[in-house]
XYZ file of C-alpha atoms in Angstrom:
638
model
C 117.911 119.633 52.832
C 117.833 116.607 50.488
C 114.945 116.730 47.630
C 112.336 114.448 47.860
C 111.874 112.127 44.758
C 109.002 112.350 43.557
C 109.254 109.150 41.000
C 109.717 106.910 44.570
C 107.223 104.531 44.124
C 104.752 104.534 47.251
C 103.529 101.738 49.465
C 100.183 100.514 48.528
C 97.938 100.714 51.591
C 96.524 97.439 53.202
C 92.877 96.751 54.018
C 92.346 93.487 55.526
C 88.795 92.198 56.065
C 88.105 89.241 58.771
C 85.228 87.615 57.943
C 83.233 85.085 60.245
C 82.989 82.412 58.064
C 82.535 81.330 54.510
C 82.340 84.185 51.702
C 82.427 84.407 48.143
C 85.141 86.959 46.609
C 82.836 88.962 45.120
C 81.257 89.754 48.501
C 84.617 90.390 50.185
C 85.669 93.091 47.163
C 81.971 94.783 47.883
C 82.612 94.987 51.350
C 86.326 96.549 50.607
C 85.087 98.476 47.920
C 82.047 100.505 49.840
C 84.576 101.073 53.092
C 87.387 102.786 50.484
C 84.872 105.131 48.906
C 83.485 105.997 52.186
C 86.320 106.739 53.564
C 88.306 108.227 50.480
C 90.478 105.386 49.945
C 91.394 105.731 46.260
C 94.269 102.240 46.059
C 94.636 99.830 48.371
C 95.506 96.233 48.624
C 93.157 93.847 49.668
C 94.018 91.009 52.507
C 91.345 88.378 53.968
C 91.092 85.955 56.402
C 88.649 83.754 58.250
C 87.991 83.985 62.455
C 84.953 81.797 63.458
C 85.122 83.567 67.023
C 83.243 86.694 65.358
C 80.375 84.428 65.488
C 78.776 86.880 62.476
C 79.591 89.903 60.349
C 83.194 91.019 59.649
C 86.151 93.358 61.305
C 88.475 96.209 58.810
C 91.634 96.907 59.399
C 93.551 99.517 58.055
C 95.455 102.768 58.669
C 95.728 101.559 62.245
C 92.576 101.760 63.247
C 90.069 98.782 63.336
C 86.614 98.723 62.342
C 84.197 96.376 63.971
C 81.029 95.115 62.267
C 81.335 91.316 64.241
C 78.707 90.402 66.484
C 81.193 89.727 69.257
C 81.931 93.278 68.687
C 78.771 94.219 69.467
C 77.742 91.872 72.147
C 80.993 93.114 73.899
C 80.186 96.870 73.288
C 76.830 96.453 74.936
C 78.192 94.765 78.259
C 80.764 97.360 78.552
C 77.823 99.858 77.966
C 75.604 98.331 80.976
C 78.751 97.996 82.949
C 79.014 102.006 82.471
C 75.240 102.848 83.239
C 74.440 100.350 85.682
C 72.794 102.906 88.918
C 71.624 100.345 91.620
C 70.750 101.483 94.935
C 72.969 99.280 97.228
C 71.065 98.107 100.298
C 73.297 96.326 103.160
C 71.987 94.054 105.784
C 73.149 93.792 109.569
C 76.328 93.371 109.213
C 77.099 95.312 106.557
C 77.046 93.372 103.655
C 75.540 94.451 100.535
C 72.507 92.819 99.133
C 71.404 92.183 95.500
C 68.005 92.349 94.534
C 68.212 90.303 91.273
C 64.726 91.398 89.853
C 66.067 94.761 90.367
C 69.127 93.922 88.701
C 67.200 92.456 85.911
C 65.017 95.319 85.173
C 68.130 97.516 85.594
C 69.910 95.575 82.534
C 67.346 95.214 80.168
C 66.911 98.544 80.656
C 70.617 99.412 80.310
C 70.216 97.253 77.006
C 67.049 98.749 75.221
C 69.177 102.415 75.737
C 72.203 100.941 74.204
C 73.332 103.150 70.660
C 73.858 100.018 69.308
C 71.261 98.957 66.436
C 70.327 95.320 64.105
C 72.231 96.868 61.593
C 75.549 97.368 63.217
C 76.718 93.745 62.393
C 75.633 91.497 59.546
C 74.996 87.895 59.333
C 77.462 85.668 57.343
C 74.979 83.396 55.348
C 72.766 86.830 55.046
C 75.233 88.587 53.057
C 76.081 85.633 51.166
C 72.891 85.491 50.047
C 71.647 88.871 49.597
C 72.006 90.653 45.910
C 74.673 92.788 45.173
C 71.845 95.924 45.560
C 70.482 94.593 48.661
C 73.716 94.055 50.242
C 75.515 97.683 49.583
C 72.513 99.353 51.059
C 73.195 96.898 54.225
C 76.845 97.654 54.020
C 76.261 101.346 53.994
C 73.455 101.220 56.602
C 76.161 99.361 58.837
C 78.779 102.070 58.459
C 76.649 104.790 58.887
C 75.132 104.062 61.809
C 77.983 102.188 63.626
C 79.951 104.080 66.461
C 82.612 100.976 66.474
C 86.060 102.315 65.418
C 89.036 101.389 67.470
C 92.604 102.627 67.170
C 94.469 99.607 67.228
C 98.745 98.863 66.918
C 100.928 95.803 66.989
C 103.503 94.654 69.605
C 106.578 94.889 68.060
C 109.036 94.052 70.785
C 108.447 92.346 74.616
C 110.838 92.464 77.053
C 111.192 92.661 81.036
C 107.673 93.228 81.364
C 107.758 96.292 78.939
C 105.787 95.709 75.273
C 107.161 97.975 72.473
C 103.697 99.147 70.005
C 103.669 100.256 66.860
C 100.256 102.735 65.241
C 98.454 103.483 68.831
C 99.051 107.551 67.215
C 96.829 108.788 69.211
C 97.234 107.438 72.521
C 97.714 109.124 75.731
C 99.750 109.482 78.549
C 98.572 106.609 81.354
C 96.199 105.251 79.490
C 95.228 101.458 79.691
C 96.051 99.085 76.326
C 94.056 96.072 75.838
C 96.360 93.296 74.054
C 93.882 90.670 71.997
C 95.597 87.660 74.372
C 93.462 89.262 77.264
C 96.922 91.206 78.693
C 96.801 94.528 79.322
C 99.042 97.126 80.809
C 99.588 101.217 80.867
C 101.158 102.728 77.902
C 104.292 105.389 79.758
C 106.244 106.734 76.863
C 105.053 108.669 74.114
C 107.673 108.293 71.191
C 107.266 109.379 67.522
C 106.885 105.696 66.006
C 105.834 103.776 69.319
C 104.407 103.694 72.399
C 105.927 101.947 75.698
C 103.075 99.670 77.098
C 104.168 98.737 80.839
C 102.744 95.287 81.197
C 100.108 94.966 84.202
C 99.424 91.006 83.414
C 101.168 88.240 82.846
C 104.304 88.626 80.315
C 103.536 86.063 78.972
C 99.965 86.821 78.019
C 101.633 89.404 75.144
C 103.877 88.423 72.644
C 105.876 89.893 69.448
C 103.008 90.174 66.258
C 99.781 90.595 68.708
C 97.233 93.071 68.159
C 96.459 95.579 71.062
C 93.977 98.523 71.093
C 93.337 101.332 72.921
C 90.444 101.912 75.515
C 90.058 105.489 75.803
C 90.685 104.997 79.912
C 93.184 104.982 82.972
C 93.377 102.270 85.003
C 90.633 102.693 87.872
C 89.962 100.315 91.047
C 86.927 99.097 93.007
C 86.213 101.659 95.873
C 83.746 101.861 98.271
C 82.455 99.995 101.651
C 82.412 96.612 100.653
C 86.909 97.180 100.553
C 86.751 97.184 104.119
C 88.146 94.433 106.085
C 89.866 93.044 102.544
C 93.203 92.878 101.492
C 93.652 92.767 97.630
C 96.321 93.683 94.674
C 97.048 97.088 93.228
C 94.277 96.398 90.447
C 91.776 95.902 93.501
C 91.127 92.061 92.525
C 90.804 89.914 96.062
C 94.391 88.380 97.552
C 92.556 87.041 100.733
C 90.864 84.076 99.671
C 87.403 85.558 101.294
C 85.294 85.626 98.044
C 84.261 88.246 95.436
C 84.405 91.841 95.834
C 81.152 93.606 96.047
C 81.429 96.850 94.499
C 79.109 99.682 92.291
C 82.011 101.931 91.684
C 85.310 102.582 90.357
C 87.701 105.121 90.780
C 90.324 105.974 88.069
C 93.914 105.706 90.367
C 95.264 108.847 88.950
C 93.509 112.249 89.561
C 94.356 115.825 90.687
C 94.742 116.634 93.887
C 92.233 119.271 96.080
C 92.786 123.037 95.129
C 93.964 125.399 97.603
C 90.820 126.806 97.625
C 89.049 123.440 98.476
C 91.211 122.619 101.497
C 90.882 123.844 105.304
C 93.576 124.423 107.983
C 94.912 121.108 109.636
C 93.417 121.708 113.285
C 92.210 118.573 113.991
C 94.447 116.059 116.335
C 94.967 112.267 114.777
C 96.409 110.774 118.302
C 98.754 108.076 117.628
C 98.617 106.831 120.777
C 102.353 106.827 121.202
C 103.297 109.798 123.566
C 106.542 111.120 122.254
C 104.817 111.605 118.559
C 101.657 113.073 120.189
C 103.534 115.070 122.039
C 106.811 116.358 120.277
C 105.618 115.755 116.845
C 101.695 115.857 116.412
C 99.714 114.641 113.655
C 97.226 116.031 112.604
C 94.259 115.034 110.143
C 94.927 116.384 106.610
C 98.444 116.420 107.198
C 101.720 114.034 105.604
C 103.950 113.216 108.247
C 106.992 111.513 106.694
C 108.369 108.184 109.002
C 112.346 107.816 108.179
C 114.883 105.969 109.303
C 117.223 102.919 108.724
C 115.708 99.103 108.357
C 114.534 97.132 111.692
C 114.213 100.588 113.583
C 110.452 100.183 114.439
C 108.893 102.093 111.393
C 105.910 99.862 110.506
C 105.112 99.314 114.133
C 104.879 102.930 114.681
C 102.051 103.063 111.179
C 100.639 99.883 112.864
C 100.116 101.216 116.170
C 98.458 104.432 114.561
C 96.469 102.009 112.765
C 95.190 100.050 115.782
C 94.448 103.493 117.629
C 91.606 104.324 115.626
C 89.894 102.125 116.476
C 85.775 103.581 117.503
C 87.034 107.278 116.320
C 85.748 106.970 113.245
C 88.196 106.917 110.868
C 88.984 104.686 107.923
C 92.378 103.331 107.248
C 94.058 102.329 104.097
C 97.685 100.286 104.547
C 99.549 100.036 101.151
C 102.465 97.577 101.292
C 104.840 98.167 98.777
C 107.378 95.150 97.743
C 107.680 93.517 101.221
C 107.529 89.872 101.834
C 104.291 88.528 101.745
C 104.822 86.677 104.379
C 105.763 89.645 106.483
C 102.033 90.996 105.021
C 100.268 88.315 106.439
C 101.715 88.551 110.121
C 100.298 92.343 109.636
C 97.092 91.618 108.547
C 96.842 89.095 111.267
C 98.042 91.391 113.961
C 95.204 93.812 112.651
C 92.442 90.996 112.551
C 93.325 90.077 116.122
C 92.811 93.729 117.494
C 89.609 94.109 115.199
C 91.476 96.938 113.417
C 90.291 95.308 110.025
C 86.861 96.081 110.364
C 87.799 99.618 109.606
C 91.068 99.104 107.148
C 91.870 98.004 103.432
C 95.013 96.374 102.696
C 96.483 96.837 99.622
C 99.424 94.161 98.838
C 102.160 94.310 96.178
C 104.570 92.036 97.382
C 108.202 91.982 96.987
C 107.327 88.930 93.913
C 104.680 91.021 91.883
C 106.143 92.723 89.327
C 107.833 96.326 89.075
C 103.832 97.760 87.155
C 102.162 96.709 90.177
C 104.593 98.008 92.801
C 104.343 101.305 90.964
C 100.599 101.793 90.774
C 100.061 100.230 94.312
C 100.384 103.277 96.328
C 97.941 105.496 93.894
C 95.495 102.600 93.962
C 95.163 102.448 97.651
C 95.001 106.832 97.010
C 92.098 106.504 95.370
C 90.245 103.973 97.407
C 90.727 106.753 99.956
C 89.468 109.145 98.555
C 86.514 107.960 97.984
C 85.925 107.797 101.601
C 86.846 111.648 101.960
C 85.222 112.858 98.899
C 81.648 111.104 98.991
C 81.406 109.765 102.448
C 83.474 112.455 104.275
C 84.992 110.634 106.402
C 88.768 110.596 107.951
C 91.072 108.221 106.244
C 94.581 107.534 107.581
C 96.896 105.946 104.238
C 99.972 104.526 105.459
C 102.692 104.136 102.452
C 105.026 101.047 103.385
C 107.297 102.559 101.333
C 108.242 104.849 99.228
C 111.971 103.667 99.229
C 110.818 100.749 97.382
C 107.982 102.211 95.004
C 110.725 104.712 93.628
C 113.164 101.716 92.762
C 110.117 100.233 91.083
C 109.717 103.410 89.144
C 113.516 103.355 88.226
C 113.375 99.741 87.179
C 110.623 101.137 84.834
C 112.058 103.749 83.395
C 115.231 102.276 82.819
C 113.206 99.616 80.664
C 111.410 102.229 78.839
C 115.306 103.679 78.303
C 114.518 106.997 79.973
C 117.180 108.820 80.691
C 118.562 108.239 84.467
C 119.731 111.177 86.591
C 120.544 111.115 89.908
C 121.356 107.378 92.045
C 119.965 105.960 88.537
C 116.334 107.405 89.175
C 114.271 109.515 86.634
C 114.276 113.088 86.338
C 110.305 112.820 87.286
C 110.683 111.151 90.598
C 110.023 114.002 92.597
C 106.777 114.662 90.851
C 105.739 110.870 91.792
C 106.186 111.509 94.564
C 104.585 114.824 95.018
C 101.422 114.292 92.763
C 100.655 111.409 95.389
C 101.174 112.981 98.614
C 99.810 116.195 97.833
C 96.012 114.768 97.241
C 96.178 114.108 101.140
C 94.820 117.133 102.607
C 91.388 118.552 104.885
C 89.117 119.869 102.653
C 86.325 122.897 103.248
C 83.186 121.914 105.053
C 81.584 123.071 101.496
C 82.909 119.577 100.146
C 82.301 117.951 103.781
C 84.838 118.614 105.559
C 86.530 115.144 105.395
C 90.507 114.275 105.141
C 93.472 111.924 104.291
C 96.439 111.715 106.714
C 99.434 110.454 105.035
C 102.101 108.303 107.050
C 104.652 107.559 103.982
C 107.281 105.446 104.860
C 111.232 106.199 103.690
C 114.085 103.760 104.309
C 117.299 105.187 104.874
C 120.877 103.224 104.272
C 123.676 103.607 106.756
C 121.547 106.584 108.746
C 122.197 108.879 105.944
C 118.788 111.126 105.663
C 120.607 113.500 102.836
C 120.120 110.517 100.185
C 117.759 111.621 96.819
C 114.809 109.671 98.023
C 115.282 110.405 101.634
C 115.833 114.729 100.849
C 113.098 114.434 98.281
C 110.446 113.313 100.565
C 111.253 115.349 103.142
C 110.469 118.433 101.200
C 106.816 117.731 100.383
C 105.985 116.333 103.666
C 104.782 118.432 106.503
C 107.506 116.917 108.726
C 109.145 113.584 110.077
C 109.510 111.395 112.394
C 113.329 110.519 112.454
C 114.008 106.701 113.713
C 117.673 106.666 115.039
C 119.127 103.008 115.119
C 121.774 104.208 118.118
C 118.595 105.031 120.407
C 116.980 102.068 119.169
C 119.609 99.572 120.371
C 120.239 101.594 123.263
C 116.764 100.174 124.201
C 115.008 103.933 123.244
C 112.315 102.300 121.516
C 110.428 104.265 120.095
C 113.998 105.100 118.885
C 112.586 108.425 117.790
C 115.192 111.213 117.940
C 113.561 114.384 119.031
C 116.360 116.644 117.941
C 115.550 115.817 113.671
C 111.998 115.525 114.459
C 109.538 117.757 113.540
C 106.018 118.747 112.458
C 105.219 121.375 110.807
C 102.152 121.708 112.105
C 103.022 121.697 115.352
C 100.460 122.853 118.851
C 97.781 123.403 115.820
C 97.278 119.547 115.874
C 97.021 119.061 119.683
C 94.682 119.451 121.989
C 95.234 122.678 124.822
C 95.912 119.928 127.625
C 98.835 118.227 125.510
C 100.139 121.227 124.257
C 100.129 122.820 127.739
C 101.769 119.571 129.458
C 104.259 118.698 126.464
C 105.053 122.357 126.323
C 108.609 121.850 128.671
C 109.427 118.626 127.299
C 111.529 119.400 124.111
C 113.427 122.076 125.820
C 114.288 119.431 129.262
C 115.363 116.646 126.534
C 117.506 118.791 124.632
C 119.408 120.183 127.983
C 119.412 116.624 129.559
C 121.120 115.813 126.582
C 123.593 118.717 125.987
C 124.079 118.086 129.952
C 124.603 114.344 129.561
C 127.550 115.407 127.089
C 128.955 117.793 129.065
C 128.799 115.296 132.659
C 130.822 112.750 131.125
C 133.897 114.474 131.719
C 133.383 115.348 135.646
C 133.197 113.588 138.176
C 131.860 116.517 140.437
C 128.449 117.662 139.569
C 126.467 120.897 141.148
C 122.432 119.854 142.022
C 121.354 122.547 138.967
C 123.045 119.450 136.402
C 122.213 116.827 138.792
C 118.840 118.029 138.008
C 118.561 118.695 134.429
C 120.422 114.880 134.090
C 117.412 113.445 136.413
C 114.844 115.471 134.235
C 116.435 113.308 130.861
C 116.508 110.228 132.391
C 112.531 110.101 133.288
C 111.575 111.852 130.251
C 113.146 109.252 128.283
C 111.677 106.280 130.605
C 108.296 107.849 130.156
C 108.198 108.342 126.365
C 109.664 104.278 126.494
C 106.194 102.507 125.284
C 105.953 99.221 124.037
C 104.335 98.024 121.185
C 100.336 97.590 120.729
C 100.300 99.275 124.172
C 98.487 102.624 123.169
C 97.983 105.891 126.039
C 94.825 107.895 125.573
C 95.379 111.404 125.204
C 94.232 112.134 128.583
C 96.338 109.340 130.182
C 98.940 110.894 128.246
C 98.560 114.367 129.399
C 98.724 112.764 133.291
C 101.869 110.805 132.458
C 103.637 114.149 131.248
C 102.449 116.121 134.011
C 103.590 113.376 136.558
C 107.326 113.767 134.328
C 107.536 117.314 133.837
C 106.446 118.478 137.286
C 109.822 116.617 139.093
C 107.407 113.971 140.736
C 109.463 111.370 139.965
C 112.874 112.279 140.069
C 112.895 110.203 143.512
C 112.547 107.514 141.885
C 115.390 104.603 140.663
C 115.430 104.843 137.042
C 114.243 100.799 136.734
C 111.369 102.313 138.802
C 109.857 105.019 136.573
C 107.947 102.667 134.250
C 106.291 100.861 136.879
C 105.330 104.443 139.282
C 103.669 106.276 136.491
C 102.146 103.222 135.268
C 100.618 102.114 138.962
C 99.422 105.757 139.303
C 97.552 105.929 135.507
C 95.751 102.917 137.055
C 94.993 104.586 140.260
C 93.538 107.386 138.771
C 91.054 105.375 136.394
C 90.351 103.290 139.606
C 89.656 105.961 142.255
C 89.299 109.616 140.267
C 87.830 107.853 137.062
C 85.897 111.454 137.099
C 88.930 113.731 136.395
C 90.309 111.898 133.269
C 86.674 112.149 131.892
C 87.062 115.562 132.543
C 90.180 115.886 130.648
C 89.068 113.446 127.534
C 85.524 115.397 127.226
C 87.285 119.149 127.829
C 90.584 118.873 126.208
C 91.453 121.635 128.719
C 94.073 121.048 131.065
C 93.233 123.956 133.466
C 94.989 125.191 137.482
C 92.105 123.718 139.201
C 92.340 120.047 138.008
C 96.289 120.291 138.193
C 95.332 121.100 141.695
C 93.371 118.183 142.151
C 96.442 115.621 140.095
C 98.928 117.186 142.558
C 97.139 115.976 146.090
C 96.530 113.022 144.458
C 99.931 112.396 143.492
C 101.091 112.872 146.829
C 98.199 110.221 148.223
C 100.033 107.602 145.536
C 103.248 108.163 146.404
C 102.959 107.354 150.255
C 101.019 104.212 148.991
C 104.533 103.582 146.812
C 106.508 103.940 149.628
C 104.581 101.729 151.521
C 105.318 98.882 149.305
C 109.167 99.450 148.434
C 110.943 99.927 151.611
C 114.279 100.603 149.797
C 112.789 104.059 149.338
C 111.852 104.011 152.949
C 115.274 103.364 154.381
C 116.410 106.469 152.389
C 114.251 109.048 153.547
């Protein structure tokens, strides 16, 4: 170990004083002189300057922390304070929107004001100390620093580049925490190093430069939540992208916070219906759960979240859609799909689009998290959060961290990017009817390349998710569409999430697709074929025809429990496979038309019991000698 030499001559320490306007010396080295005694300060070297925007008093700098006696100072301290305290009971009219009484709002901030710990005394008046004695003015100075709760850790940006600011003297700052540059950037500070801190750049790049101050603020970065979201779409930082106007909000939400305990959560029992029979009834959802949506690009992913989306539509649920790095032009053409079905009157979009920079992309989907759960937590309600994706928020993340030089693992990611993932999915859940009983449901999206589902990403996502819905491009072009392959489908879940009449109807219909399709294999190398596979290859062929649905064309769960009855029961094997669509189609219709009384029965029950089956059966018969007697191809054959 070498020795340290003592005869090394130290560095003297700098104090610099910015003063608002004109001062004499003298004043300046009084100033200096009562901050070093009261704060021990035995040498130091003395540095001035002049900034007219401090409008009175003077600002200290010095062992990297900055000490503000200005009257901007102040005057900005006490709006951030009646920002903090402001409590206004939010009334809404008619529609909805809130309304402002400003005498309230008047009352409310004076009052916020007169409670505000800041005193007279805090800041000083330039031509006051310049013309106080030298008595007079120490007792000021000293009142000033006693009773002033103004110190700021401040550091300086030593390096910029690719949206990543290098900081020097921010010693205490933490993990996530939000960095104010004086050019009126700011960004998150995401590595903790001995000498510096790396400042991820939320703003403009070009807002922060090499030399600038930049201070800490004690806070994460936190969003608007609340009602008056609804129906908007608007950036990661919750600022309006829609052209509509302001924002009216009361509350923020910090976009990073823990997610429910075990003990605060409750069983996922509850059905979310898609609307899209082969997910409602091979691979339920249900509310409180994170169903993972995976497959290659241009297999029908996003429809599937969109459809969800539309389906919700009067069952009281909230939905939050977070696109992550698409097109904004492909945004747009969503957000007008949803306006045109009136889906928006009960959904916020949150938009970071494929231009916006890697910061955004990366805080977009915990943003649109904690507008959630605000929903759950205080209004208990059921929020669906669709994550569109997570393919592209992880590359965001590795773009990041390779900036911050963070050691890559892996396909180039960081050695954290399974806890990114996991800390954000995991704070969807049900929780206890002690904290109201409300939920998020998760839809995250993964994009696979070349079909391969074993990727990082891909494997990673899988494993915190409570199962997936696997989109297979070959059933997709085959004209499967919803190309979803039942054999790497799953949910964990499973019957909890479904109602006793889909779970008694859908029962059959894994097992017939599987041996349909282990048949189908099989048949391709006979010609001769006994009725038993003749059969089981009928079976696959209307199964798959029935769980065919085109897009925005939702079934109710109890027209879907009829349609898989009708399948599953051999009623249509009859039938020319270009004819199953329109048979069980024509006889959903007849049944709202002319037995209106037994799909009531089945909606208000959810029981799917011998008696009405009874009833579906005669009825079936009655429809199919009315289909007969309109195709006589089917005629001729009998």
């Amino acid at each position: 170990m070498a020795k340290q030499d003592n005869n090394q001559p130290t560095v003297p320490l700098i104090l610099k004083v910015v003063v608002a306007g004109d001062l004499p010396d003298d004043k300046i080295r009084l100033i200096a002189g009562n901050f070093a005694k009261k704060h021990g300060i035995e040498a130091y070297e003395l540095e001035f300057e002049v900034d007219e925007s401090l409008i009175g008093g003077f600002v200290i700098y010095t062992l990297g922390s900055r000490y503000d006696y200005s009257i901007k100072g102040q005057l900005e301290r006490i709006g951030s304070y009646v920002k903090r305290s402001r409590d206004l009971e939010i009334e809404t009219d008619s529609k909805g929107d809130i309304l402002f009484d400003k005498e309230q709002i008047k009352n409310t901030l004076f009052e916020a004001v007169e409670e505000s710990p800041e005193t007279p005394d805090t800041s000083l008046d330039i031509a006051e100390i310049a013309d106080l004695d030298p008595e007079e003015l120490n007792k000021r100075i000293n009142d000033a620093f006693v009773t002033a709760d103004n110190i700021e850790e401040v550091g300086i940006v030593v390096g910029v580049s690719d949206g990543v600011a290098t900081v020097s003297g921010l010693e205490h700052c933490m993990m996530s925490e939000l960095v104010n540059f004086m050019g009126g950037g700011f960004g998150i500070a995401m590595n903790l190093e001995r000498d510096t801190v790396g400042v991820v750049l939320l703003s403009d790049p070009d807002m922060v430069v090499e030399g600038m101050i930049c201070k800490r603020t004690r806070t994460t970065v936190s969003v608007p939540v609340g009602a008056g979201l609804l129906g908007r779409v608007v950036d990661p930082l919750g600022k309006p992208i829609d052209g509509k106007g302001i924002i009216r909000y009361s509350e923020t939400r910090p976009i990073e916070s823990p997610a429910p305990s075990i003990v605060d959560r409750s069983p996922v029992n509850k059905p979310l219906h898609t609307g899209i029979t082969a997910i409602d009834a091979l691979t339920p959802i249900g509310r409180g759960q994170r169903e993972l949506i995976i497959g290659d690009r241009q297999t029908g992913k996003t429809a599937i979240a969109i459809d969800t989306i539309l389906n919700q539509r009067g069952k009281d649920t909230i939905c939050v859609y977070v696109a992550i790095g698409q097109k904004i032009s492909t945004v747009v053409n969503t957000v007008n799909i949803l306006e045109k079905s009136g889906a928006m009157d009960y959904t916020v979009v949150v938009a970071a689009g494929a231009s916006d920079s890697a910061a955004l992309q990366y805080i977009a989907p915990f943003a649109g998290c904690a507008m959630a759960e605000k929903f759950m937590y205080d209004d208990h309600k059921d929020v669906l959060i669709v994550y569109d994706d997570l393919s592209k928020h992880a590359q965001a993340y590795r773009a990041i961290s390779l900036l911050l030089r963070r050691p890559p693992g892996r396909e180039a990611y960081p050695g954290d990017v399974f806890y990114l993932h996991s800390r954000l999915l995991e704070r969807s859940a049900k929780l206890s009817d002690d904290l109201g009983g409300g939920s998020i449901t998760a839809l995250p999206i993964i994009e696979t390349l070349g079909d391969d589902i074993s990727a990082y990403i891909p494997t990673n996502v899988i494993s915190i998710t409570d199962g997936q819905i696997y989109l297979s491009p070959e059933l997709f072009f085959s004209g499967q569409r919803p190309a979803i392959n039942a054999g790497l489908s799953v949910s964990r879940v499973g019957g909890a999430a479904q109602t006793k009449a889909t779970k008694k109807v859908g029962g059959p219909l894994r097992i017939s697709l599987a041996q349909a399709r282990e048949m189908a294999s099989f048949a391709q190398f006979g010609s001769d074929l006994d009725e038993n596979t003749q059969l089981q290859l009928k079976r696959g062929t209307v199964l798959n025809e029935v769980l065919k649905q085109e897009q925005y064309k939702a079934w109710s769960m109890e027209e879907q429990v009829v349609i898989l009855y009708l399948a599953t029961s051999d009623n249509m094997n009859f039938l020319a496979k270009e004819d199953i669509t329109e048979y069980y189609e024509g006889f959903v219709d007849y049944m709202w038309v002319s037995h209106a009384d037994i799909m009531e029965k089945i909606a208000s029950s959810g029981q799917f019991d011998d008696e009405t089956s009874k009833e579906i059966d005669g009825l079936i018969a009655d429809y199919k000698d009315l289909f007969l007697a309109e195709h006589s191809e089917y005629r001729e054959e009998e």
